[in-house]
Tab-separated table of C-alpha atoms in Angstrom:
chain	number	residue	atom	x	y	z
A	1	MET	CA	79.713	-59.481	27.675
A	2	VAL	CA	80.118	-56.730	30.253
A	3	LEU	CA	81.843	-53.479	29.299
A	4	TYR	CA	82.769	-50.744	31.765
A	5	PRO	CA	85.062	-47.724	31.526
A	6	HIS	CA	88.805	-48.433	31.808
A	7	MET	CA	88.443	-52.207	31.590
A	8	THR	CA	91.182	-54.305	29.963
A	9	ALA	CA	90.278	-54.881	26.301
A	10	LEU	CA	91.778	-58.358	25.851
A	11	ASP	CA	89.792	-59.627	28.874
A	12	ILE	CA	86.584	-59.427	26.848
A	13	VAL	CA	87.824	-59.590	23.241
A	14	GLY	CA	89.537	-62.951	23.854
A	15	PRO	CA	86.381	-64.675	25.154
A	16	HIS	CA	84.237	-62.875	22.583
A	17	GLU	CA	86.364	-64.154	19.703
A	18	VAL	CA	85.673	-67.709	20.935
A	19	LEU	CA	82.092	-67.528	22.234
A	20	SER	CA	80.720	-65.505	19.309
A	21	ARG	CA	81.667	-68.489	17.102
A	22	LEU	CA	79.400	-70.893	19.000
A	23	PRO	CA	76.656	-72.063	16.642
A	24	GLY	CA	73.498	-70.088	17.339
A	25	ALA	CA	75.131	-67.757	19.835
A	26	THR	CA	74.099	-64.126	20.038
A	27	THR	CA	76.626	-61.989	21.871
A	28	THR	CA	75.531	-58.709	23.380
A	29	PHE	CA	77.716	-56.112	25.052
A	30	VAL	CA	76.145	-54.573	28.117
A	31	GLY	CA	76.943	-51.862	30.648
A	32	ALA	CA	75.713	-48.713	32.314
A	33	GLY	CA	74.056	-46.816	29.483
A	34	ALA	CA	74.190	-47.548	25.763
A	35	GLY	CA	77.333	-46.583	23.850
A	36	ARG	CA	80.975	-47.426	24.166
A	37	VAL	CA	83.694	-47.408	26.819
A	38	PRO	CA	87.337	-46.350	26.899
A	39	THR	CA	89.689	-49.179	27.885
A	40	ASP	CA	92.545	-49.017	30.352
A	41	THR	CA	95.148	-48.190	27.735
A	42	GLY	CA	93.322	-44.969	26.946
A	43	THR	CA	93.567	-45.195	23.170
A	44	LEU	CA	91.169	-48.053	22.454
A	45	SER	CA	87.408	-47.876	22.918
A	46	LEU	CA	84.955	-50.766	22.664
A	47	GLY	CA	81.250	-50.805	21.834
A	48	ASP	CA	78.442	-50.708	21.206
A	49	LYS	CA	76.905	-51.761	24.437
A	50	ALA	CA	73.265	-51.904	25.455
A	51	ASP	CA	72.154	-50.618	28.831
A	52	PHE	CA	71.849	-53.178	31.632
A	53	SER	CA	68.050	-52.825	31.523
A	54	ALA	CA	67.997	-54.149	27.932
A	55	VAL	CA	69.635	-57.469	28.883
A	56	PRO	CA	67.602	-58.914	31.774
A	57	ALA	CA	68.124	-62.639	31.037
A	58	PRO	CA	71.552	-63.569	29.618
A	59	ASP	CA	72.528	-67.246	29.398
A	60	VAL	CA	76.263	-66.641	29.820
A	61	VAL	CA	77.822	-63.612	31.498
A	62	VAL	CA	81.487	-62.637	31.098
A	63	VAL	CA	82.907	-59.942	33.391
A	64	PRO	CA	86.294	-58.481	32.401
A	65	GLY	CA	88.918	-56.992	34.699
A	66	GLY	CA	90.803	-53.746	34.632
A	67	ARG	CA	93.551	-51.826	36.349
A	68	ASP	CA	91.364	-49.712	38.630
A	69	VAL	CA	90.080	-52.327	41.063
A	70	ALA	CA	88.715	-49.732	43.506
A	71	ALA	CA	86.473	-48.249	40.811
A	72	GLN	CA	85.250	-51.726	39.830
A	73	LEU	CA	84.372	-52.622	43.412
A	74	ALA	CA	82.469	-49.325	43.769
A	75	ASP	CA	80.375	-50.008	40.657
A	76	ALA	CA	76.946	-50.561	42.208
A	77	ALA	CA	75.067	-50.662	38.884
A	78	LEU	CA	77.194	-53.556	37.644
A	79	ARG	CA	76.960	-55.389	40.981
A	80	ASP	CA	73.163	-55.002	41.055
A	81	TRP	CA	72.794	-56.282	37.484
A	82	LEU	CA	74.996	-59.304	38.215
A	83	ARG	CA	72.882	-60.170	41.253
A	84	ALA	CA	69.689	-59.763	39.246
A	85	VAL	CA	70.718	-61.990	36.318
A	86	ASP	CA	72.514	-64.630	38.386
A	87	ALA	CA	69.452	-66.790	39.112
A	88	GLY	CA	68.573	-67.239	35.438
A	89	ALA	CA	72.052	-67.522	33.977
A	90	THR	CA	73.643	-70.837	32.995
A	91	TRP	CA	77.189	-69.520	33.413
A	92	MET	CA	78.549	-66.592	35.434
A	93	THR	CA	82.160	-66.045	34.454
A	94	SER	CA	85.027	-63.602	34.799
A	95	VAL	CA	88.497	-62.841	33.513
A	96	CYS	CA	91.326	-61.269	35.550
A	97	THR	CA	90.111	-58.882	38.284
A	98	GLY	CA	86.555	-59.454	37.040
A	99	SER	CA	86.327	-62.184	39.696
A	100	LEU	CA	86.615	-59.512	42.387
A	101	ILE	CA	83.487	-57.941	40.893
A	102	LEU	CA	81.650	-61.283	41.012
A	103	GLY	CA	82.885	-61.548	44.596
A	104	ALA	CA	81.682	-58.070	45.504
A	105	ALA	CA	78.280	-59.039	44.109
A	106	GLY	CA	78.234	-61.863	46.654
A	107	LEU	CA	78.364	-64.629	44.042
A	108	LEU	CA	81.588	-66.399	45.038
A	109	GLU	CA	81.009	-67.020	48.741
A	110	GLY	CA	82.323	-70.453	49.670
A	111	ARG	CA	83.479	-71.108	46.112
A	112	ALA	CA	86.884	-71.769	44.589
A	113	ALA	CA	87.911	-68.998	42.200
A	114	THR	CA	90.896	-67.366	40.567
A	115	SER	CA	91.937	-63.906	39.405
A	116	HIS	CA	95.027	-62.083	38.172
A	117	TRP	CA	97.883	-63.526	40.257
A	118	ILE	CA	98.762	-60.149	41.740
A	119	VAL	CA	95.332	-59.724	43.402
A	120	ARG	CA	94.298	-63.354	43.774
A	121	GLU	CA	94.450	-63.398	47.575
A	122	ARG	CA	91.899	-60.556	47.672
A	123	LEU	CA	89.226	-63.087	46.703
A	124	ARG	CA	89.193	-63.987	50.408
A	125	GLU	CA	87.593	-60.592	51.146
A	126	PHE	CA	84.478	-61.989	49.451
A	127	GLY	CA	84.506	-65.416	51.059
A	128	ALA	CA	86.017	-67.177	48.044
A	129	GLU	CA	88.885	-69.653	48.147
A	130	PRO	CA	91.728	-68.543	45.819
A	131	SER	CA	93.025	-71.230	43.449
A	132	PRO	CA	96.241	-71.076	41.429
A	133	GLU	CA	94.601	-72.813	38.440
A	134	ARG	CA	94.298	-70.857	35.190
A	135	VAL	CA	90.586	-71.601	34.827
A	136	VAL	CA	88.487	-72.531	37.873
A	137	VAL	CA	84.997	-73.979	37.465
A	138	ASP	CA	82.896	-74.260	40.626
A	139	GLY	CA	79.283	-75.025	39.774
A	140	LYS	CA	78.162	-72.463	37.229
A	141	TYR	CA	80.823	-69.962	38.319
A	142	ALA	CA	83.907	-70.038	36.097
A	143	THR	CA	86.776	-67.651	36.731
A	144	ALA	CA	90.003	-67.148	34.786
A	145	ALA	CA	93.436	-65.844	35.701
A	146	GLY	CA	94.867	-62.599	34.273
A	147	VAL	CA	94.026	-60.995	30.908
A	148	SER	CA	95.039	-63.646	28.336
A	149	ALA	CA	93.441	-66.469	30.384
A	150	GLY	CA	90.046	-65.470	29.010
A	151	ILE	CA	90.793	-67.441	25.831
A	152	ASP	CA	91.345	-70.643	27.839
A	153	LEU	CA	88.201	-69.913	29.872
A	154	ALA	CA	86.127	-69.431	26.738
A	155	LEU	CA	87.321	-72.657	25.097
A	156	THR	CA	86.509	-74.494	28.334
A	157	LEU	CA	83.016	-72.962	28.288
A	158	ALA	CA	82.581	-73.716	24.580
A	159	ALA	CA	83.243	-77.400	25.286
A	160	ARG	CA	80.774	-77.452	28.183
A	161	ILE	CA	78.104	-75.620	26.172
A	162	ALA	CA	78.449	-77.176	22.718
A	163	GLY	CA	80.755	-80.168	23.157
A	164	PRO	CA	84.463	-80.814	22.569
A	165	GLN	CA	84.146	-81.080	18.766
A	166	VAL	CA	82.797	-77.547	18.526
A	167	ALA	CA	85.391	-76.208	20.971
A	168	GLN	CA	88.214	-77.778	18.962
A	169	THR	CA	86.790	-76.408	15.718
A	170	ILE	CA	86.795	-72.909	17.199
A	171	GLN	CA	90.326	-73.405	18.551
A	172	LEU	CA	91.546	-74.344	15.066
A	173	ALA	CA	89.579	-71.485	13.473
A	174	ILE	CA	91.405	-68.951	15.665
A	175	GLU	CA	94.638	-70.962	15.306
A	176	TYR	CA	95.133	-71.076	19.061
A	177	ASP	CA	98.373	-73.015	19.194
A	178	PRO	CA	100.227	-70.656	21.534
A	179	ARG	CA	104.002	-70.374	21.350
A	180	PRO	CA	105.065	-67.763	23.904
A	181	PRO	CA	108.658	-66.752	23.136
A	182	PHE	CA	109.499	-66.858	26.864
A	183	THR	CA	108.450	-68.915	29.874
A	184	ALA	CA	107.355	-65.967	31.935
A	185	GLY	CA	103.573	-66.050	31.992
A	186	SER	CA	103.071	-67.179	35.574
A	187	PRO	CA	104.696	-66.197	38.887
A	188	THR	CA	105.631	-69.866	39.341
A	189	THR	CA	107.566	-70.063	36.043
A	190	ALA	CA	108.817	-66.514	35.377
A	191	PRO	CA	112.360	-65.574	36.394
A	192	ALA	CA	112.369	-64.506	40.066
A	193	GLY	CA	113.672	-61.059	39.181
A	194	ILE	CA	110.726	-60.388	36.875
A	195	VAL	CA	108.215	-61.553	39.491
A	196	GLY	CA	109.890	-59.451	42.168
A	197	HIS	CA	109.898	-56.404	39.907
A	198	LEU	CA	106.142	-56.646	39.292
A	199	ARG	CA	105.360	-57.404	42.943
A	200	ALA	CA	107.285	-54.268	43.901
A	201	ASN	CA	105.581	-52.300	41.124
A	202	ALA	CA	102.067	-53.692	41.297
A	203	HIS	CA	100.786	-50.318	40.086
A	204	LEU	CA	101.965	-51.372	36.622
A	205	ILE	CA	99.138	-53.938	36.711
A	206	VAL	CA	96.523	-52.587	39.105
A	207	THR	CA	96.361	-49.025	40.310
A	208	SER	CA	94.223	-49.606	43.390
B	1	MET	CA	97.516	-50.267	14.657
B	2	VAL	CA	95.403	-50.532	11.521
B	3	LEU	CA	91.613	-50.783	11.790
B	4	TYR	CA	89.294	-51.474	8.860
B	5	PRO	CA	85.643	-52.528	8.635
B	6	HIS	CA	84.913	-56.209	9.358
B	7	MET	CA	88.400	-56.996	10.622
B	8	THR	CA	88.905	-59.642	13.329
B	9	ALA	CA	89.016	-57.919	16.727
B	10	LEU	CA	91.482	-60.216	18.486
B	11	ASP	CA	94.002	-59.747	15.650
B	12	ILE	CA	94.636	-56.187	16.818
B	13	VAL	CA	93.575	-56.274	20.490
B	14	GLY	CA	96.083	-59.069	21.272
B	15	PRO	CA	99.111	-57.154	19.934
B	16	HIS	CA	97.775	-53.885	21.359
B	17	GLU	CA	97.519	-55.351	24.857
B	18	VAL	CA	101.249	-56.212	24.629
B	19	LEU	CA	102.719	-53.331	22.626
B	20	SER	CA	100.820	-50.579	24.473
B	21	ARG	CA	102.704	-51.714	27.607
B	22	LEU	CA	106.124	-51.006	26.081
B	23	PRO	CA	107.754	-48.198	28.092
B	24	GLY	CA	107.345	-44.945	26.196
B	25	ALA	CA	105.115	-46.418	23.512
B	26	THR	CA	102.297	-44.404	22.015
B	27	THR	CA	99.768	-46.551	20.197
B	28	THR	CA	97.541	-44.984	17.577
B	29	PHE	CA	94.701	-46.618	15.687
B	30	VAL	CA	94.563	-45.633	12.063
B	31	GLY	CA	92.323	-46.252	9.066
B	32	ALA	CA	90.287	-44.659	6.313
B	33	GLY	CA	88.633	-41.730	8.044
B	34	ALA	CA	88.492	-40.958	11.756
B	35	GLY	CA	86.030	-42.918	13.881
B	36	ARG	CA	85.410	-46.551	14.571
B	37	VAL	CA	84.923	-49.776	12.665
B	38	PRO	CA	82.600	-52.756	13.004
B	39	THR	CA	84.450	-56.058	13.419
B	40	ASP	CA	83.686	-59.325	11.679
B	41	THR	CA	81.400	-60.598	14.408
B	42	GLY	CA	79.052	-57.692	13.790
B	43	THR	CA	78.389	-56.866	17.417
B	44	LEU	CA	81.745	-55.398	18.452
B	45	SER	CA	83.129	-52.099	17.190
B	46	LEU	CA	86.631	-50.739	17.792
B	47	GLY	CA	87.889	-47.152	17.834
B	48	ASP	CA	88.772	-44.413	17.800
B	49	LYS	CA	90.989	-44.329	14.806
B	50	ALA	CA	92.709	-41.419	13.156
B	51	ASP	CA	92.669	-41.010	9.395
B	52	PHE	CA	95.670	-42.396	7.501
B	53	SER	CA	96.776	-38.824	6.714
B	54	ALA	CA	97.252	-38.116	10.443
B	55	VAL	CA	99.806	-40.920	10.881
B	56	PRO	CA	102.471	-40.425	8.215
B	57	ALA	CA	105.469	-41.840	10.096
B	58	PRO	CA	104.729	-44.799	12.406
B	59	ASP	CA	107.614	-46.796	13.895
B	60	VAL	CA	105.719	-50.071	14.103
B	61	VAL	CA	102.735	-51.023	11.952
B	62	VAL	CA	100.364	-53.892	12.785
B	63	VAL	CA	97.865	-55.003	10.128
B	64	PRO	CA	95.052	-57.294	11.321
B	65	GLY	CA	93.164	-59.868	9.262
B	66	GLY	CA	89.508	-60.530	8.755
B	67	ARG	CA	87.076	-62.912	7.129
B	68	ASP	CA	86.474	-60.951	3.921
B	69	VAL	CA	89.817	-61.334	2.178
B	70	ALA	CA	88.514	-60.022	-1.166
B	71	ALA	CA	87.486	-56.734	0.458
B	72	GLN	CA	90.879	-56.439	2.147
B	73	LEU	CA	92.748	-56.995	-1.100
B	74	ALA	CA	90.586	-54.359	-2.816
B	75	ASP	CA	91.361	-51.759	-0.116
B	76	ALA	CA	93.488	-49.317	-2.100
B	77	ALA	CA	93.630	-46.662	0.644
B	78	LEU	CA	95.183	-49.127	3.088
B	79	ARG	CA	97.601	-50.490	0.487
B	80	ASP	CA	98.718	-46.974	-0.480
B	81	TRP	CA	99.275	-45.977	3.150
B	82	LEU	CA	101.306	-49.132	3.831
B	83	ARG	CA	103.521	-48.413	0.817
B	84	ALA	CA	103.967	-44.805	1.903
B	85	VAL	CA	104.974	-45.545	5.514
B	86	ASP	CA	107.091	-48.611	4.756
B	87	ALA	CA	110.353	-46.762	4.081
B	88	GLY	CA	110.353	-45.003	7.466
B	89	ALA	CA	108.977	-47.807	9.639
B	90	THR	CA	111.148	-49.996	11.862
B	91	TRP	CA	108.680	-52.903	11.797
B	92	MET	CA	105.941	-53.791	9.326
B	93	THR	CA	103.868	-56.580	10.807
B	94	SER	CA	100.640	-58.485	10.349
B	95	VAL	CA	98.348	-60.993	12.024
B	96	CYS	CA	96.270	-63.644	10.241
B	97	THR	CA	95.141	-62.617	6.730
B	98	GLY	CA	96.776	-59.224	7.324
B	99	SER	CA	99.852	-60.681	5.631
B	100	LEU	CA	97.875	-60.895	2.385
B	101	ILE	CA	97.360	-57.137	2.668
B	102	LEU	CA	101.109	-56.581	3.183
B	103	GLY	CA	101.605	-58.852	0.175
B	104	ALA	CA	99.116	-56.933	-1.961
B	105	ALA	CA	101.009	-53.768	-1.080
B	106	GLY	CA	104.090	-55.385	-2.600
B	107	LEU	CA	105.997	-55.585	0.674
B	108	LEU	CA	106.564	-59.335	0.951
B	109	GLU	CA	108.099	-60.117	-2.426
B	110	GLY	CA	110.868	-62.663	-2.007
B	111	ARG	CA	110.283	-62.862	1.724
B	112	ALA	CA	109.278	-65.686	4.048
B	113	ALA	CA	105.891	-65.013	5.657
B	114	THR	CA	102.936	-66.686	7.305
B	115	SER	CA	99.180	-66.188	7.565
B	116	HIS	CA	96.109	-68.018	8.799
B	117	TRP	CA	96.735	-71.674	7.871
B	118	ILE	CA	93.653	-71.816	5.672
B	119	VAL	CA	94.922	-69.101	3.282
B	120	ARG	CA	98.676	-69.427	3.802
B	121	GLU	CA	99.426	-70.719	0.299
B	122	ARG	CA	97.871	-67.560	-1.151
B	123	LEU	CA	100.981	-65.667	-0.033
B	124	ARG	CA	102.581	-67.030	-3.232
B	125	GLU	CA	100.278	-64.735	-5.257
B	126	PHE	CA	102.378	-61.877	-3.901
B	127	GLY	CA	105.790	-63.470	-4.373
B	128	ALA	CA	106.167	-64.474	-0.721
B	129	GLU	CA	107.324	-67.870	0.509
B	130	PRO	CA	104.762	-69.381	2.920
B	131	SER	CA	106.187	-70.684	6.198
B	132	PRO	CA	104.377	-72.928	8.690
B	133	GLU	CA	105.982	-71.109	11.653
B	134	ARG	CA	103.680	-69.249	14.052
B	135	VAL	CA	105.701	-66.031	13.842
B	136	VAL	CA	107.969	-65.349	10.864
B	137	VAL	CA	110.535	-62.550	10.955
B	138	ASP	CA	112.236	-61.692	7.660
B	139	GLY	CA	114.116	-58.435	7.956
B	140	LYS	CA	111.729	-55.844	9.323
B	141	TYR	CA	108.695	-57.773	8.096
B	142	ALA	CA	107.121	-59.907	10.828
B	143	THR	CA	104.005	-61.929	10.114
B	144	ALA	CA	101.915	-64.081	12.441
B	145	ALA	CA	99.596	-67.039	11.907
B	146	GLY	CA	95.849	-66.850	12.557
B	147	VAL	CA	94.023	-64.594	15.041
B	148	SER	CA	95.495	-65.575	18.435
B	149	ALA	CA	99.071	-65.635	17.043
B	150	GLY	CA	99.198	-61.857	17.336
B	151	ILE	CA	100.042	-62.198	21.041
B	152	ASP	CA	103.123	-64.309	20.240
B	153	LEU	CA	104.077	-61.863	17.479
B	154	ALA	CA	103.804	-58.913	19.839
B	155	LEU	CA	105.926	-60.508	22.570
B	156	THR	CA	108.544	-61.324	19.932
B	157	LEU	CA	108.485	-57.688	18.797
B	158	ALA	CA	108.591	-56.429	22.399
B	159	ALA	CA	111.793	-58.394	22.973
B	160	ARG	CA	113.381	-57.056	19.787
B	161	ILE	CA	112.340	-53.483	20.552
B	162	ALA	CA	112.903	-53.243	24.320
B	163	GLY	CA	114.802	-56.396	25.280
B	164	PRO	CA	113.831	-59.753	26.785
B	165	GLN	CA	113.419	-58.417	30.337
B	166	VAL	CA	110.713	-56.013	29.225
B	167	ALA	CA	109.013	-58.659	27.081
B	168	GLN	CA	108.941	-61.099	29.992
B	169	THR	CA	107.581	-58.406	32.319
B	170	ILE	CA	104.730	-57.762	29.894
B	171	GLN	CA	104.100	-61.493	29.509
B	172	LEU	CA	103.769	-61.850	33.291
B	173	ALA	CA	101.614	-58.706	33.524
B	174	ILE	CA	99.083	-60.205	31.104
B	175	GLU	CA	99.578	-63.641	32.699
B	176	TYR	CA	100.255	-65.236	29.312
B	177	ASP	CA	100.779	-68.817	30.435
B	178	PRO	CA	98.428	-70.452	27.937
B	179	ARG	CA	96.687	-73.712	28.808
B	180	PRO	CA	94.440	-74.594	25.863
B	181	PRO	CA	91.996	-77.280	27.013
B	182	PHE	CA	92.542	-79.182	23.734
B	183	THR	CA	95.419	-79.788	21.325
B	184	ALA	CA	93.594	-78.491	18.300
B	185	GLY	CA	95.153	-75.122	17.505
B	186	SER	CA	97.082	-76.089	14.388
B	187	PRO	CA	96.246	-78.242	11.347
B	188	THR	CA	99.285	-80.379	12.218
B	189	THR	CA	98.057	-81.197	15.734
B	190	ALA	CA	94.243	-81.003	15.551
B	191	PRO	CA	92.231	-84.219	15.039
B	192	ALA	CA	92.025	-84.976	11.296
B	193	GLY	CA	88.238	-84.789	11.360
B	194	ILE	CA	88.298	-81.242	12.715
B	195	VAL	CA	90.859	-80.125	10.110
B	196	GLY	CA	88.859	-81.770	7.316
B	197	HIS	CA	85.646	-80.132	8.513
B	198	LEU	CA	87.182	-76.650	8.404
B	199	ARG	CA	88.913	-77.266	5.058
B	200	ALA	CA	85.548	-78.303	3.634
B	201	ASN	CA	83.857	-75.320	5.281
B	202	ALA	CA	86.490	-72.644	4.813
B	203	HIS	CA	83.707	-70.041	4.680
B	204	LEU	CA	83.498	-70.406	8.459
B	205	ILE	CA	86.897	-68.710	8.566
B	206	VAL	CA	87.192	-66.635	5.389
B	207	THR	CA	84.287	-65.726	3.183
B	208	SER	CA	86.244	-64.926	0.037
């Protein structure tokens, strides 16, 4: 579970709440240097993480997104670690703008992938084919749409890793029976005025 | 946003991801003593929180749940703070077993409320009427079902606090268009075998 400064907290806490419940799983937080990181709301910090060098052979990698895409794409330490662990990992996954980081590491070339809807087309910069699906699995590379989509990604992974019975048990344990009070979670279903407002004010979602 | 040792991370990070996006909102984490807390998975810690004494007049209070219900119900400092801030607060809310804490503080007497499905009936110990709804609003007391229900609670609150346009904008910003890969999130929809397994192994969800 990758942590980096000014990431979006729910991007990693959603998947962690699911994947840490897999029988026999050990979840480790990892980033540049041991310690903790501030998240993109400023008031919440997450930890404790181990330094990249302490986690050379993860089975499953989850990369979260965050508002400051430019900073993420300039993060050479993260990119280098992702490239180094890719060969041995069973699953390389991302939530939200985390897929741009996988892309920048060269891991999505020629693959279908998704990201937060407001930056999804930028996947093309890294040779990936943007998909409007909420969770996209292409080989061992699984990417999720924005922020809350990490929960759906993680349940999908749980089923692939431990079988559908285990995934359903975890889903019931976290009572994931979503009932959004509005139909506004996707640019294809939200009222046009809401979509237009966010497109015109993309800085509310990503600042770069 | 209340933090206490061995709480469930998603219970507070879900609502925080929504409510921290309300225009003009200031979110503060609060608990017994400044610092951070370990969560119930053991590997993730959350912070930084202020001491209860530093937050005497919150507008909106969110109380998360956790696996160790007995420890939560024995937490006198939290109960005392909840009683003290109740009179001035606009909303007193909870996620998962957090409603048992509101109940233990005497705030749910005679009110409809919900909780994680596996402990929901225990609300009666505190004079509350258990409801099977995912989000229950009774006056200024709003309670949510287990773990992931905090996101639905927070969007409901966002609409009440700032209007439906703002709530829908936040929903689209976090791309909350859930697509669970299974229909197993509630004891009324999950396969009977899965429900029976968790009922017989309730310690997988709550340890006391």
